Each structure stands twice: as structure tokens, then as C-alpha cells.
CSV table of C-alpha atoms in Angstrom, one decimal:
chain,number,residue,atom,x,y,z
Q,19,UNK,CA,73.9,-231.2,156.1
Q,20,UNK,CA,72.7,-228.5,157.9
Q,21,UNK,CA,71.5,-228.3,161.2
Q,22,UNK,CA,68.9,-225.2,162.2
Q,23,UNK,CA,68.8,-224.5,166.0
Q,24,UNK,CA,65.8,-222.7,166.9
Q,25,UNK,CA,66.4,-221.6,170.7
Q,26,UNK,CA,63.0,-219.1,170.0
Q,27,UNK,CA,60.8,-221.9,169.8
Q,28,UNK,CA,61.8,-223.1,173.6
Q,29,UNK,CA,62.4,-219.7,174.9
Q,30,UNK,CA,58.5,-219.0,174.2
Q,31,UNK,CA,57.5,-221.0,176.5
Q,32,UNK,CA,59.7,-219.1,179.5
Q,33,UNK,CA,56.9,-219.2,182.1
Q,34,UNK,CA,57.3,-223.6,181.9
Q,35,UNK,CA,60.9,-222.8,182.4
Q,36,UNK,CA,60.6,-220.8,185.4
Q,37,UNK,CA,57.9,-222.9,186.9
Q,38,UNK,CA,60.2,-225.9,186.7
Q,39,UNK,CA,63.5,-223.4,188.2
Q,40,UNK,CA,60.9,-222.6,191.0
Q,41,UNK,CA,60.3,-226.8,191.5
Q,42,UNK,CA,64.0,-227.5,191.3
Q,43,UNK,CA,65.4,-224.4,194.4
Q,44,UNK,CA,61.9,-225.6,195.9
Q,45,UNK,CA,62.4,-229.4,196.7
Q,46,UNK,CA,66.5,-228.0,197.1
Q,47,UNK,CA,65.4,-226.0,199.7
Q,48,UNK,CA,63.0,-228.2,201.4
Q,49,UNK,CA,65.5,-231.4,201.1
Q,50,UNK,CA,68.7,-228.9,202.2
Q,51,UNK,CA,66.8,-227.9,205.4
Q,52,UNK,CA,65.6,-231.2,206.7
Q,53,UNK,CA,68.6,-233.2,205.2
Q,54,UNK,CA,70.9,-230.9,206.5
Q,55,UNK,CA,69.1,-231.9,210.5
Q,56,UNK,CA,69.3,-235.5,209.4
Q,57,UNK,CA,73.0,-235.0,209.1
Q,58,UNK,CA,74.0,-233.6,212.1
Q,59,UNK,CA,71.3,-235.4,214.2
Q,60,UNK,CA,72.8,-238.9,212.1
Q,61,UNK,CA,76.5,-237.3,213.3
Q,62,UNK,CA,75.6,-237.0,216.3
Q,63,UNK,CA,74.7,-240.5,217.0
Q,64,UNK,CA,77.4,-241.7,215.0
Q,65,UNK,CA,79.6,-240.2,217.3
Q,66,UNK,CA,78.1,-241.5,220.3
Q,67,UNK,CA,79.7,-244.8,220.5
Q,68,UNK,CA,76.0,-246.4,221.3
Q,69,UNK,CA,76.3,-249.5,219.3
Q,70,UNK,CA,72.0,-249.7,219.1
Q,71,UNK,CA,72.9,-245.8,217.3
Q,72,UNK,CA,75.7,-246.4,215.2
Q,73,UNK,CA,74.7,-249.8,213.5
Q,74,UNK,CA,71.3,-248.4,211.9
Q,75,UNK,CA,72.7,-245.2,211.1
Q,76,UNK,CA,75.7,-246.7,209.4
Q,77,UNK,CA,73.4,-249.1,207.6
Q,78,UNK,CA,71.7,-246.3,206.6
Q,79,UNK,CA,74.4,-244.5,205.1
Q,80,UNK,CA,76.6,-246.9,203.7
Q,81,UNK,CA,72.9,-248.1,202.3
Q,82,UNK,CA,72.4,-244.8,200.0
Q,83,UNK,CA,76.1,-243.9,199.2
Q,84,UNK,CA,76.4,-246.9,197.3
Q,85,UNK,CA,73.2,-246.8,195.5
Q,86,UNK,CA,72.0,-244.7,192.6
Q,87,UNK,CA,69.6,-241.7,193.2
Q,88,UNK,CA,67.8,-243.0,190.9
Q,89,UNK,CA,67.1,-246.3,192.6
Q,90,UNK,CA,66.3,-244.7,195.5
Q,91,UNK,CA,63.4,-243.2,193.9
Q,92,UNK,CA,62.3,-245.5,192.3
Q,93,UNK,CA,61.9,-247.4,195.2
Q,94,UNK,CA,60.3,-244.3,197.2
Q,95,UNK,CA,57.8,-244.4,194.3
Q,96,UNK,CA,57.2,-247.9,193.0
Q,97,UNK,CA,57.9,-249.7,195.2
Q,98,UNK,CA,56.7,-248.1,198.6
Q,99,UNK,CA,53.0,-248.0,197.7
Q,100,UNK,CA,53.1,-252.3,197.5
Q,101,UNK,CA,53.4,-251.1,201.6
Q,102,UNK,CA,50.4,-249.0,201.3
Q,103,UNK,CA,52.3,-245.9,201.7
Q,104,UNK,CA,51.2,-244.1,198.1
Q,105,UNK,CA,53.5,-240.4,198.1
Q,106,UNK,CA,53.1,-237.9,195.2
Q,107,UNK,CA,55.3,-237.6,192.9
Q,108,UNK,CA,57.0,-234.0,195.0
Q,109,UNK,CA,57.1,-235.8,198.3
Q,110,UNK,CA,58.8,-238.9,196.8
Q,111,UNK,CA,61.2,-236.6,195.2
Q,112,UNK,CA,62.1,-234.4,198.5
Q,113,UNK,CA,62.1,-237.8,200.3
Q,114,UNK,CA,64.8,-239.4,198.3
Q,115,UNK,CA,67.0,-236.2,198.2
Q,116,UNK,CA,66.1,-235.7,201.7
Q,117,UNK,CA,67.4,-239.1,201.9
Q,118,UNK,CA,70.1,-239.0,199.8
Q,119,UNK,CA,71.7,-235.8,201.0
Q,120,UNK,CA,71.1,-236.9,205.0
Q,121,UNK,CA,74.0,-239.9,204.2
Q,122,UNK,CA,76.4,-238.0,202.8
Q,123,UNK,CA,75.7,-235.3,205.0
Q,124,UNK,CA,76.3,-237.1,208.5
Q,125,UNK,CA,79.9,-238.2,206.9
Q,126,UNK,CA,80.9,-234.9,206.5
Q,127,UNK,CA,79.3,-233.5,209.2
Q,128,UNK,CA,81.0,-236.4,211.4
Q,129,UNK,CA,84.4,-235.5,209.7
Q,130,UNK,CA,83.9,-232.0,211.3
Q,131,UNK,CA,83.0,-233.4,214.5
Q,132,UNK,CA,86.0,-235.2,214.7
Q,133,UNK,CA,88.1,-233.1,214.1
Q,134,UNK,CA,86.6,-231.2,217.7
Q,135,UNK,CA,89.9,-231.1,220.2
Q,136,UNK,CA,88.8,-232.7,223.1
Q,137,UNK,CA,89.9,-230.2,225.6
Q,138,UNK,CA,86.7,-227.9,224.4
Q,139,UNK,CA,84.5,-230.3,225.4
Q,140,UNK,CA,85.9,-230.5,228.8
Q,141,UNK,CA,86.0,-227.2,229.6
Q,142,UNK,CA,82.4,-227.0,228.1
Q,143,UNK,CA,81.7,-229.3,230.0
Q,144,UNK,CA,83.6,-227.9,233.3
Q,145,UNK,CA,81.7,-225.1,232.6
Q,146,UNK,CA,78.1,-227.3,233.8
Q,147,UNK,CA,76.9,-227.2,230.5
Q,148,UNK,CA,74.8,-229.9,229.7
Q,149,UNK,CA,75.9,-232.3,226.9
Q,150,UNK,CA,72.8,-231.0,224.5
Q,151,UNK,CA,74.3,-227.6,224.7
Q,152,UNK,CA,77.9,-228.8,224.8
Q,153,UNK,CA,77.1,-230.4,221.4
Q,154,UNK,CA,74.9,-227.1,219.7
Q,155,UNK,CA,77.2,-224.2,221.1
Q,156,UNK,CA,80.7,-225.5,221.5
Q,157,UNK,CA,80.9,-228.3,219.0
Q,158,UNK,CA,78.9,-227.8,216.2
Q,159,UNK,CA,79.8,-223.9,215.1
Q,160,UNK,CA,83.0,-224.9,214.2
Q,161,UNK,CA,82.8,-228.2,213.1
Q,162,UNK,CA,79.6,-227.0,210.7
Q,163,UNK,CA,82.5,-224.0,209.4
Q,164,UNK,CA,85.4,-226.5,209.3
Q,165,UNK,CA,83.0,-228.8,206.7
Q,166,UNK,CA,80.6,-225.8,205.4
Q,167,UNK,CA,82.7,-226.4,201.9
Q,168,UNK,CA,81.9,-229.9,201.5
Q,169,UNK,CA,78.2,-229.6,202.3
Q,170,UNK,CA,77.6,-226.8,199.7
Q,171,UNK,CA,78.9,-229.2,197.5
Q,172,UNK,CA,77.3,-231.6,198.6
Q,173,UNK,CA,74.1,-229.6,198.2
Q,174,UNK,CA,74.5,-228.9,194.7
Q,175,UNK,CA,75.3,-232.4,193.4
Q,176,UNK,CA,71.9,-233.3,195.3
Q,177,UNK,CA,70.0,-230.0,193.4
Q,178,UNK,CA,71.7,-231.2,190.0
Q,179,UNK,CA,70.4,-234.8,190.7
Q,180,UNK,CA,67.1,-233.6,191.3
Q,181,UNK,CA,67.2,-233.7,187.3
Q,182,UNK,CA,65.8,-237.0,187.7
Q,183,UNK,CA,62.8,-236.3,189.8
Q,184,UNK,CA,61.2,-235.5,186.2
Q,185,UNK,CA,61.3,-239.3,185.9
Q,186,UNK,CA,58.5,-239.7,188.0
Q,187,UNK,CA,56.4,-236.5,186.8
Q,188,UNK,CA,57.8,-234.4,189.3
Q,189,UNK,CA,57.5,-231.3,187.2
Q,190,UNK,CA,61.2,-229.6,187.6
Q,191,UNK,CA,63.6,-228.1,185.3
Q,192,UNK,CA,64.1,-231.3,183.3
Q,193,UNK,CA,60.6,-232.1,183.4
Q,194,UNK,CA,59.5,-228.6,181.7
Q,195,UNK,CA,62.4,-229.4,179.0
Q,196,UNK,CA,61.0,-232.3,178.4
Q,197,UNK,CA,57.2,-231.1,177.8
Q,198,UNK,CA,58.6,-228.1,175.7
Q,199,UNK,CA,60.4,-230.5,173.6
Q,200,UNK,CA,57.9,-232.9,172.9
Q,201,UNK,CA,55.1,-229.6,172.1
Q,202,UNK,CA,57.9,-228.3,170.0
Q,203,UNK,CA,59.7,-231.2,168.5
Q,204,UNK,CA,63.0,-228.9,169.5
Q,205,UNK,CA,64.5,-231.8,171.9
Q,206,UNK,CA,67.9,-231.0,171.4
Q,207,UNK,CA,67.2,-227.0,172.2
Q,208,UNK,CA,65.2,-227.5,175.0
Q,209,UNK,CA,67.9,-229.7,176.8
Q,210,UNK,CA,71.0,-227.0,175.8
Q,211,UNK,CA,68.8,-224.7,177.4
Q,212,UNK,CA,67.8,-226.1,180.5
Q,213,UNK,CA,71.3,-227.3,180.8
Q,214,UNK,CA,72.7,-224.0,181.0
Q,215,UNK,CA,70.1,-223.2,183.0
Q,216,UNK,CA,71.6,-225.5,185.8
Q,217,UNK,CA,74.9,-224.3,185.3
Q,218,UNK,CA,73.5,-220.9,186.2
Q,219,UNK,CA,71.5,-222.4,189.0
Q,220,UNK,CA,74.7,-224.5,190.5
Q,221,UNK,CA,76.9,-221.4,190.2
Q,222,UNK,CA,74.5,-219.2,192.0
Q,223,UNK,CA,73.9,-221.8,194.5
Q,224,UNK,CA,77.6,-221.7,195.4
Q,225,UNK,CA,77.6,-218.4,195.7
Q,226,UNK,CA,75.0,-217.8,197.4
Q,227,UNK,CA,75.4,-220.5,200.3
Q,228,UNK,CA,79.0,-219.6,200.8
Q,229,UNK,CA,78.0,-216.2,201.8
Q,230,UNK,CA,74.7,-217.5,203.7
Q,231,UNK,CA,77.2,-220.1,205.4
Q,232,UNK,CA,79.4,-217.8,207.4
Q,233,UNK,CA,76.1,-215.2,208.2
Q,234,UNK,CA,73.3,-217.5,209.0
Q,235,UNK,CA,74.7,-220.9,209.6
Q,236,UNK,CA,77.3,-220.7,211.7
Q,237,UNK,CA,78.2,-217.3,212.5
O,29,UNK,CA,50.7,-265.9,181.0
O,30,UNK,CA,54.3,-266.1,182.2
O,31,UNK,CA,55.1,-266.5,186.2
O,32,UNK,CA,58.0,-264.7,187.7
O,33,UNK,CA,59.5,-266.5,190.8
O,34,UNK,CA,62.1,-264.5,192.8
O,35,UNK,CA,64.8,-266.3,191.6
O,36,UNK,CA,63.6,-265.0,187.7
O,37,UNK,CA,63.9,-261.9,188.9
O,38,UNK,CA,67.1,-262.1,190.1
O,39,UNK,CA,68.4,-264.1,187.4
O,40,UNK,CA,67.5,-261.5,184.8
O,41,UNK,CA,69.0,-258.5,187.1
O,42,UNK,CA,72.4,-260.6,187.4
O,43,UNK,CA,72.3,-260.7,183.6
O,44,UNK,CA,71.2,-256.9,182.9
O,45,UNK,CA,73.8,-256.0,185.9
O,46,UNK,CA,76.5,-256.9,183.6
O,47,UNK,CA,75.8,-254.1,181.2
O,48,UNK,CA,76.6,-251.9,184.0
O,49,UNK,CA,80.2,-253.0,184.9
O,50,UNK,CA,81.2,-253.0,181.1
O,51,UNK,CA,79.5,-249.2,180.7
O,52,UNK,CA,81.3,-248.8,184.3
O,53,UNK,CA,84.5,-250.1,182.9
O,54,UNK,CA,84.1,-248.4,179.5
O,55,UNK,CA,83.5,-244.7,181.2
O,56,UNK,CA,86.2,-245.4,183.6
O,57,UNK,CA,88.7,-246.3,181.5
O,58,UNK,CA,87.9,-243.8,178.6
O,59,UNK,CA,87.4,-240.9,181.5
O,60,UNK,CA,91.0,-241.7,182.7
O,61,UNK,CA,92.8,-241.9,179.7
O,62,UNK,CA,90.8,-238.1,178.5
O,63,UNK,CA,91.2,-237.4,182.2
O,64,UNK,CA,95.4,-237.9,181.9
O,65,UNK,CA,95.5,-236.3,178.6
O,66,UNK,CA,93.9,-232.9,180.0
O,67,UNK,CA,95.9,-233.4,183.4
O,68,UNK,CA,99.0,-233.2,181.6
O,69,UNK,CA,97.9,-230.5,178.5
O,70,UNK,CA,97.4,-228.4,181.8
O,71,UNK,CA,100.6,-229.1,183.5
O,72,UNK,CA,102.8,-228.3,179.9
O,73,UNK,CA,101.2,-225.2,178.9
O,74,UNK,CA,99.4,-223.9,182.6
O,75,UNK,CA,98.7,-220.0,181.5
O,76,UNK,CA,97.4,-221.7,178.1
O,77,UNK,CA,95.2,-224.7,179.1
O,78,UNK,CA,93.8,-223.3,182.9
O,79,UNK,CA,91.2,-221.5,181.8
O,80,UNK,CA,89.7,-224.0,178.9
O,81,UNK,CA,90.2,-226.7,181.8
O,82,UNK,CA,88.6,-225.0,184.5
O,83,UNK,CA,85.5,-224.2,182.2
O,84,UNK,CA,85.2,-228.2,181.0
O,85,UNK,CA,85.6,-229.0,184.7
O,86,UNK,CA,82.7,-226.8,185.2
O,87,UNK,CA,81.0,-227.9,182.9
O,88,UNK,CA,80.7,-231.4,183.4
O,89,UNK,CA,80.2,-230.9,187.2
O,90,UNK,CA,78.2,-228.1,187.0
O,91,UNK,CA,75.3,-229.8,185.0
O,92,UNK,CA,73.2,-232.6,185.0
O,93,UNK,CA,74.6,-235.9,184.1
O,94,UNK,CA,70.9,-236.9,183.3
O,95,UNK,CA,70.8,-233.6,181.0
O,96,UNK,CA,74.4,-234.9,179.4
O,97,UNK,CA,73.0,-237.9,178.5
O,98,UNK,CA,70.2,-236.3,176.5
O,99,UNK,CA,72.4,-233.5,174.5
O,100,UNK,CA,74.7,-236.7,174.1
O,101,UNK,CA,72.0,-238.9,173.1
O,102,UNK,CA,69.7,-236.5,171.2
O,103,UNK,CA,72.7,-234.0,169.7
O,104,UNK,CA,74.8,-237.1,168.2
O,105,UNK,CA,71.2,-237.6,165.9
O,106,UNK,CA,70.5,-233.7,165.0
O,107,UNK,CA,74.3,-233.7,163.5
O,108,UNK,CA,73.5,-236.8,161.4
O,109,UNK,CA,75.4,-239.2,163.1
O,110,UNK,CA,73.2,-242.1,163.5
O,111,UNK,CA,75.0,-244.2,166.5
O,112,UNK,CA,74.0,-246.7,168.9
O,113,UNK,CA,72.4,-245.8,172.3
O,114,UNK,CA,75.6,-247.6,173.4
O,115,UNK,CA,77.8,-245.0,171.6
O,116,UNK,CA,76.2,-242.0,172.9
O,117,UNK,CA,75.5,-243.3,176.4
O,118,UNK,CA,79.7,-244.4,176.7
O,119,UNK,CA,80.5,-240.8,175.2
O,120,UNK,CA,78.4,-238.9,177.7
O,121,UNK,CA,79.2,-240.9,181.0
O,122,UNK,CA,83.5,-241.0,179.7
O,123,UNK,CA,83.4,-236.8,179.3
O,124,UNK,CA,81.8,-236.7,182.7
O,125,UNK,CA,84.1,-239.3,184.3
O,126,UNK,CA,87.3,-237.6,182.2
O,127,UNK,CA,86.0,-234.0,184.0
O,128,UNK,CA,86.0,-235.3,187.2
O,129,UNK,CA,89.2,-237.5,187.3
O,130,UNK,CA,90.9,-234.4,186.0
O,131,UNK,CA,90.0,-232.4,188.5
O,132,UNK,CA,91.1,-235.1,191.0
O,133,UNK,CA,94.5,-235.8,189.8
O,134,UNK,CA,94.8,-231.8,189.1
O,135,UNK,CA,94.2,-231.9,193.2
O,136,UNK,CA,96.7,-235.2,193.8
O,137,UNK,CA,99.4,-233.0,191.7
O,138,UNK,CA,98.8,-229.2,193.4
O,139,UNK,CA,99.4,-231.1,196.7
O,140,UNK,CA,103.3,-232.0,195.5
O,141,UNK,CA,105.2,-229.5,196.5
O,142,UNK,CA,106.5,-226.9,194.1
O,143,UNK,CA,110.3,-227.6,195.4
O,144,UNK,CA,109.7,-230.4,193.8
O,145,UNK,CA,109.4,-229.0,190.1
O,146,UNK,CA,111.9,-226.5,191.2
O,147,UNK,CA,114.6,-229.2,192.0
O,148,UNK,CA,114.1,-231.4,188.7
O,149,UNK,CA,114.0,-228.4,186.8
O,150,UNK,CA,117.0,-227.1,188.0
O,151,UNK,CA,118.9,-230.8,187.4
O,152,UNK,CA,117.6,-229.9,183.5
O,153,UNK,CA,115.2,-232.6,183.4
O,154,UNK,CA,112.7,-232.4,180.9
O,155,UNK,CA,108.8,-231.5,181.2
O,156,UNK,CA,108.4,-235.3,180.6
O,157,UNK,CA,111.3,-236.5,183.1
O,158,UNK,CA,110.1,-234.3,185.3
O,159,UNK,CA,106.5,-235.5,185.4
O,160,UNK,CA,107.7,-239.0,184.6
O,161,UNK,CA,110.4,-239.6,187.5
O,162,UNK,CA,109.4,-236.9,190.3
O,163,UNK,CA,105.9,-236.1,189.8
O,164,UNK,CA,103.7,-238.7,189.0
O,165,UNK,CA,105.2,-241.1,191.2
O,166,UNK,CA,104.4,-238.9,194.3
O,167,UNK,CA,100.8,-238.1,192.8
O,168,UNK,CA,99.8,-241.2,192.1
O,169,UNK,CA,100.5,-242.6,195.9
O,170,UNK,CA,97.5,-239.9,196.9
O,171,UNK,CA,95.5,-240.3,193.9
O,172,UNK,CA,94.5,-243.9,194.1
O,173,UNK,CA,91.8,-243.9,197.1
O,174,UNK,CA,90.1,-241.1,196.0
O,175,UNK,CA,90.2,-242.4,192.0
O,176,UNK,CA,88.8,-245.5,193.3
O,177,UNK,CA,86.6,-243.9,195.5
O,178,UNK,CA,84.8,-242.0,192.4
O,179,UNK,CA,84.7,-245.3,190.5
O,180,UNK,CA,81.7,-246.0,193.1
O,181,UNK,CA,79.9,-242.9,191.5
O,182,UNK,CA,80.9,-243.9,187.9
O,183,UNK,CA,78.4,-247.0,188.7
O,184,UNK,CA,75.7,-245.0,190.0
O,185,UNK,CA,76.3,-242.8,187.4
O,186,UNK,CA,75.2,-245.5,184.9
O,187,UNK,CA,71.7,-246.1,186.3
O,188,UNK,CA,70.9,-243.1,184.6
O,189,UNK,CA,71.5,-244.4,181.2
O,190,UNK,CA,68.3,-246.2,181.5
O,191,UNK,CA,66.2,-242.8,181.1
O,192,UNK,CA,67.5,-243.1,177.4
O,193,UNK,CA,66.6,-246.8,177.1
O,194,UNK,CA,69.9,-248.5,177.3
O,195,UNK,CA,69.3,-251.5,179.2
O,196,UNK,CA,71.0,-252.0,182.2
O,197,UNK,CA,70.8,-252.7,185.5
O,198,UNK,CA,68.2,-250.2,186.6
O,199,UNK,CA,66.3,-250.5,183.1
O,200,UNK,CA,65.9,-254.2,183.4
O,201,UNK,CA,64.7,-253.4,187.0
O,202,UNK,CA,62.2,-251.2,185.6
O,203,UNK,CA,60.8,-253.8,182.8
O,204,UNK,CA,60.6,-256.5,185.2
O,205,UNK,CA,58.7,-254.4,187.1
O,206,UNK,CA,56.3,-253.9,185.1
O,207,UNK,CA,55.5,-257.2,184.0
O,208,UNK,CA,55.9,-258.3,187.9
O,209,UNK,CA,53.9,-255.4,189.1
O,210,UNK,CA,55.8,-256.3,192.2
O,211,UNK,CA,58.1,-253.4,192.1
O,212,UNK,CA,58.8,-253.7,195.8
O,213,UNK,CA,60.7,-256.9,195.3
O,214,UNK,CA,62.4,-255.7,192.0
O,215,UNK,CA,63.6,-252.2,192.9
O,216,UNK,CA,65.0,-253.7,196.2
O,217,UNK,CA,66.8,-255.8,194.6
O,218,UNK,CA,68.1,-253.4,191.9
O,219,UNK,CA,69.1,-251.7,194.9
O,220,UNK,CA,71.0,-254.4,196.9
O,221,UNK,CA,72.8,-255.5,193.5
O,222,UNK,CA,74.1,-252.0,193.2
O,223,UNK,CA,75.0,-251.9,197.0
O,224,UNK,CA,76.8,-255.7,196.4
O,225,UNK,CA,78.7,-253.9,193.4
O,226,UNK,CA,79.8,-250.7,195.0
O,227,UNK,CA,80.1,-251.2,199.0
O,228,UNK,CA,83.2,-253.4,198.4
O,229,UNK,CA,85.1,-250.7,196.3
O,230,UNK,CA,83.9,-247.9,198.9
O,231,UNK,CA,85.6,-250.0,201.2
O,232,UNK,CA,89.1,-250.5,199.8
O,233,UNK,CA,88.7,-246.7,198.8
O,234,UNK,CA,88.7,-246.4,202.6
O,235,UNK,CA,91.5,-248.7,203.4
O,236,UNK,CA,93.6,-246.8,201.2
O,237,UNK,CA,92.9,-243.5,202.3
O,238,UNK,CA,94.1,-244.7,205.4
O,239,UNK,CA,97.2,-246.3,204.0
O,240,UNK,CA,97.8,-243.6,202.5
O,241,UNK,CA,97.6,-240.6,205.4
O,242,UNK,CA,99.5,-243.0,207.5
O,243,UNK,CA,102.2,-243.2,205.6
O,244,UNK,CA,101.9,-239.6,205.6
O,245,UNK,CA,102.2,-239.4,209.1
């Protein structure tokens, strides 16, 4: 038997494509930026030894470690609107990964934190700094470099789990694949294609944030 | 029309969760053994086998496992080879666990050091001895908390074979939803089951990595 791959037939419809490329950085971006301040704020508290900060914001991170993404969403989605709050199908999506990447963010963030020596705090702190800049000039540079590695991970495993988004009509990558395929009956195609896509996009992504890391974030 | 108490709904998850573990256990267990097998093709024949392993590595973690389980799903039936949902769902979520176990064993054995090798070599033991006696033993002290530490993600991992309609935990969520229409309720306690499943292995993951950088110390 022999098996005809047609690659043209999906490649027509590029614009689709990039749309859903555009949808995928987009909600990456939005959930890196605000995830990435739920992290450190999350650290922060976590590292302050108040026991009415640490309990919710360990509940809330052991909470979405050890459930799926997918869940999540579904949740955000489904089941949130039983409450009366009804999002789209976007703002569930940046929620979740918002979310998502705001737990495993404050545990990597925290491992930095820790790994602070004390004696910069103190002489931060001998130098009448208050602790609010002690904790965004002295202690966060180089606990942000020590774990920059990590979070760019991090980042990507949440932009490659954004794949699942198209579950609820969210119309990224996987979303567009899926419409192409079902206009072309070229499933198998479509998928190979934006697969490789996202390979491209997580390799770029790396790239790209380990040279914005040292620049921009904490330079 | 039928009525679904709480405890129906709960029943029916604790049955559907049980597909999970065995896909759990089936990707776990078929990820380590392809996992070893590429460990050790790498560690024979390093100039030969980096490169093909670096790129599977890549791969695997540098894609979609949602997109896997489609080619996996979807390719299987273009070549003609008409398999279960069950087949092509186990053969996507083992290559993805196999590519990531490797790469986290590859990490457990860099960290031996290479006096180590040296020395065994020198006392003309074989590739096999060497791995066998010296190696492995060493490797596998480190590798256990983060191995079982990635069996947590191996279970999340297999929420996602529900987008290709193998029922699971998630997917029976999903249809009880739907005849429910109290997806509140149901998703939350998708989400707790999963938590009850995976919070106790994150924990021993933890307690080992501490047992384990303790001894270190």
C-alpha cells in the first residue's frame, strides 16, 4: 500500500497557520508576563514565614503541579460559569496557563531565593533600605539569573501545552491544524506540519529568551 | 431520565480513573525500558549515538504531547495499520516518557565522575562491568527522585489521551459532564482524583531528593 502525503494541500492555507502561530506567542506572552509576577510575588510570600501566606499559596501550588493542564481548563471553562463567571474561550486559556505557569514558577523562583546568602540582606539592610527594595534590588537580580534556565523552560513546556487550548475553540496552532485538516481531509499532514512548527517555535523561544534573560530581565 | 447523585459521579470517576494508572503504568514502564536501551546505546558508542539521541530528546520535548498523540493516533491509520485507540495512545505517551527518562538518566550518569570510567577502565573491566559494577550503581542513587518525580507528569500526561477518545479519567469527567450539566462538581472532582493520585508520589519524590543530597553532604 501506498501512502500519498500531500503537504501542498495544508501549506495553502499558510495565512490559518500564521494566525494560529500569532495565538499561540500571543496567550505565551501574555501568560509569561503575568505568570512570571505571580511567581515571584507567590515566592515572595512563600518565603515570608507568615503562616496566613504560605498555607494558600502552597495550596495553590501543590494544587496545579499535580493536576493536568488540561483539567485545569476545563474547569476554568466548564465549570466556572456554574459560578456565573462565563470567560471566552482566550481568557480561559491565558488564565489556566497564567495559572499553571504561576505554580511552577514560585518553586523555582523560591529555589533562587534561597539560595540568597544572608549576609546581603544584612548589609542591604544596614544600608536603610527598606525591605521592598531589599527584595527587588538586592535579592531578586540574582536569584531571577541563578534560576533564569529553569523558567525558560519552564516557559516553553507552558507555550507547548497551550496545544490544548484548541480544545476549547481557542483558535491556536493546533486549533488551525485541526480546521485545515477537517477542510482538507489531510489530518495526518496538517499535524506533521504544525508539529514542526512548534519545534521551530520552542527552539526559537529558547533562543530568544536566553539572550532577552541576561539584557532585559535581570541585567 | 436517569439521576446522578454525587456519589454516581464519583463512582464512575474511581472506575474511569483506573484506565489512567494502567496507561500511567504502561508508558512508564515501556518509557523506562526504551529510555535504558537509548541510555546505554549512547554510553557504548557516544561519537555514534549523541547526535540521533539529542535530536529524539528534542523531539519528544520539543513538541506537543497533544500533537504526538494525533500523528500517533492518526499516522498508525494512514500506514494501514488499523490498531486500537489503546495501541496508539500507549505508543505515543511510552516515546514521550522513553525521551524524557533518557534524558534524565543521561543527566544522573554525566554527574558520575569521569575518574570513575577511567579507573574501571584501567582495571580492564568491560563496557558492561564497567556500567554494571561502578556506574549504574552510583547513577541510580541520584536518579530515583527525579524518575519518580516525572512519574507525576507521566499521569498528567494521560489526561490528554482523552482528546483522541480514549476513556479515562478526564474523558469520563467530560461525559458525565455532559449528561450532569454540572460540570462544576465533575471537573472538580476530576481534579481532586488527579491531585489524590499524584500529590503522594510528588511527595516521596521530595523525600528522596532530600535523602539523597544529604547523603551527599
Amino acid at each position: 500500500m501506498t501512502v500519498e502525503l500531500d503537504f501542498m494541500a495544508v501549506l495553502r492555507d499558510w495565512p490559518m497557520l500564521l494566525a494560529g502561530v500569532g495565538w499561540t506567542l500571543g496567550l505565551t506572552f501574555v501568560a509569561t508576563l503575568i505568570g512570571l509576577i505571580v511567581a515571584i510575588a507567590c515566592a515572595w510570600g512563600r518565603s515570608s514565614g507568615q503562616r496566613w501566606v504560605t498555607i494558600p499559596v502552597g495550596a495553590y501550588v501543590e494544587l496545579m503541579r499535580n493536576t493536568p493542564f488540561i483539567v485545569q481548563l476545563y474547569f476554568i471553562f466548564f465549570g466556572l460559569p456554574s459560578l456565573g463567571i462565563r470567560l471566552s474561550p482566550p481568557v480561559a486559556s491565558v488564565l489556566a496557563m497564567t495559572l499553571n505557569l504561576g505554580a511552577y514558577g514560585t518553586e523555582i523562583v523560591r529555589a533562587g531565593l534561597m539560595a540568597t546568602p544572608k549576609g546581603q540582606i544584612e548589609a542591604a539592610q544596614s544600608l536603610a533600605l527598606t525591605s521592598f527594595q531589599v527584595f527587588t534590588r538586592v535579592v531578586m537580580p540574582p536569584a531571577l539569573k541563578r534560576v533564569w534556565p529553569a523558567l525558560v523552560s519552564q516557559i516553553i513546556i507552558v507555550m507547548l501545552g497551550s496545544a490544548v487550548c484548541g480544545q476549547i475553540a481557542t483558535e491556536e496552532l493546533s486549533y488551525a491544524a485541526n480546521v485545515i485538516s477537517a477542510a482538507s481531509f489531510r489530518t495526518f499532514e496538517a499535524y506533521i506540519i504544525a508539529t514542526i512548527v512548534y519545534l521551530c517555535l520552542a527552539i526559537g523561544l529558547r533562543r530568544f529568551l536566553n539572550w532577552l534573560g541576561p539584557r532585559f530581565v535581570f541585567g | 431520565m436517569v439521576q446522578f447523585t454525587l456519589w454516581d459521579i464519583i463512582r464512575n470517576l474511581l472506575i474511569a480513573s483506573q484506565w489512567t494508572l494502567v496507561l500511567s503504568a504502561i508508558a512508564f514502564i515501556g518509557g523506562g525500558i526504551i529510555g535504558a536501551i537509548l541510555l546505554v546505546a549512547r554510553l557504548w558508542k557516544p561519537k555514534l549515538v549523541e547526535l540521533p539521541f539529542a535530536a529524539y530528546v528534542q523531539l519528544f520535548q520539543g513538541t506537543p504531547l497533544l500533537m504526538q498523540l494525533f500523528l500517533s493516533y492518526f499516522g498508525l491509520r494512514l500506514f494501514g495499520i488499523q490498531v486500537s485507540v489503546w495501541v496508539s495512545v500507549s505508543l505515543a505517551l511510552t516515546l514521550y516518557t522513553s525521551a524524557f527518562l533518557a534524558e534524565i538518566w543521561r543527566g544522573c550518569v554525566a554527574a558520575i565522575p569521569k575518574g570513575q570510567w577511567e579507573a574501571s577502565g584501567s582495571l580492564a573491566l568491560s563496557f558492561g562491568e564497567q556500567l554494571r559494577y561502578i556506574i549504574l550503581p552510583q547513577a541510580l542513587k541520584i536518579a530515583i527522585a527525579p524518575t519518580v518525580g516525572f512519574l507525576v507528569q507521566v499521569i498528567k500526561g494521560t489526561a490528554l489521551a482523552s482528546v483522541v477518545g480514549f476513556v479515562e479519567l478526564t474523558r469520563a469527567g467530560n461525559m458525565i459532564a455532559n449528561v450532569t450539566y454540572a460540570p462544576f462538581t465533575v471537573f472538580a472532582c476530576v481534579g481532586l482524583m488527579y491531585f489524590v493520585i499524584c500529590y503522594p508520589i510528588s511527595l516521596l519524590a521530595r523525600h528522596m531528593e532530600r535523602k539523597t543530597y544529604a547523603s551527599q553532604r
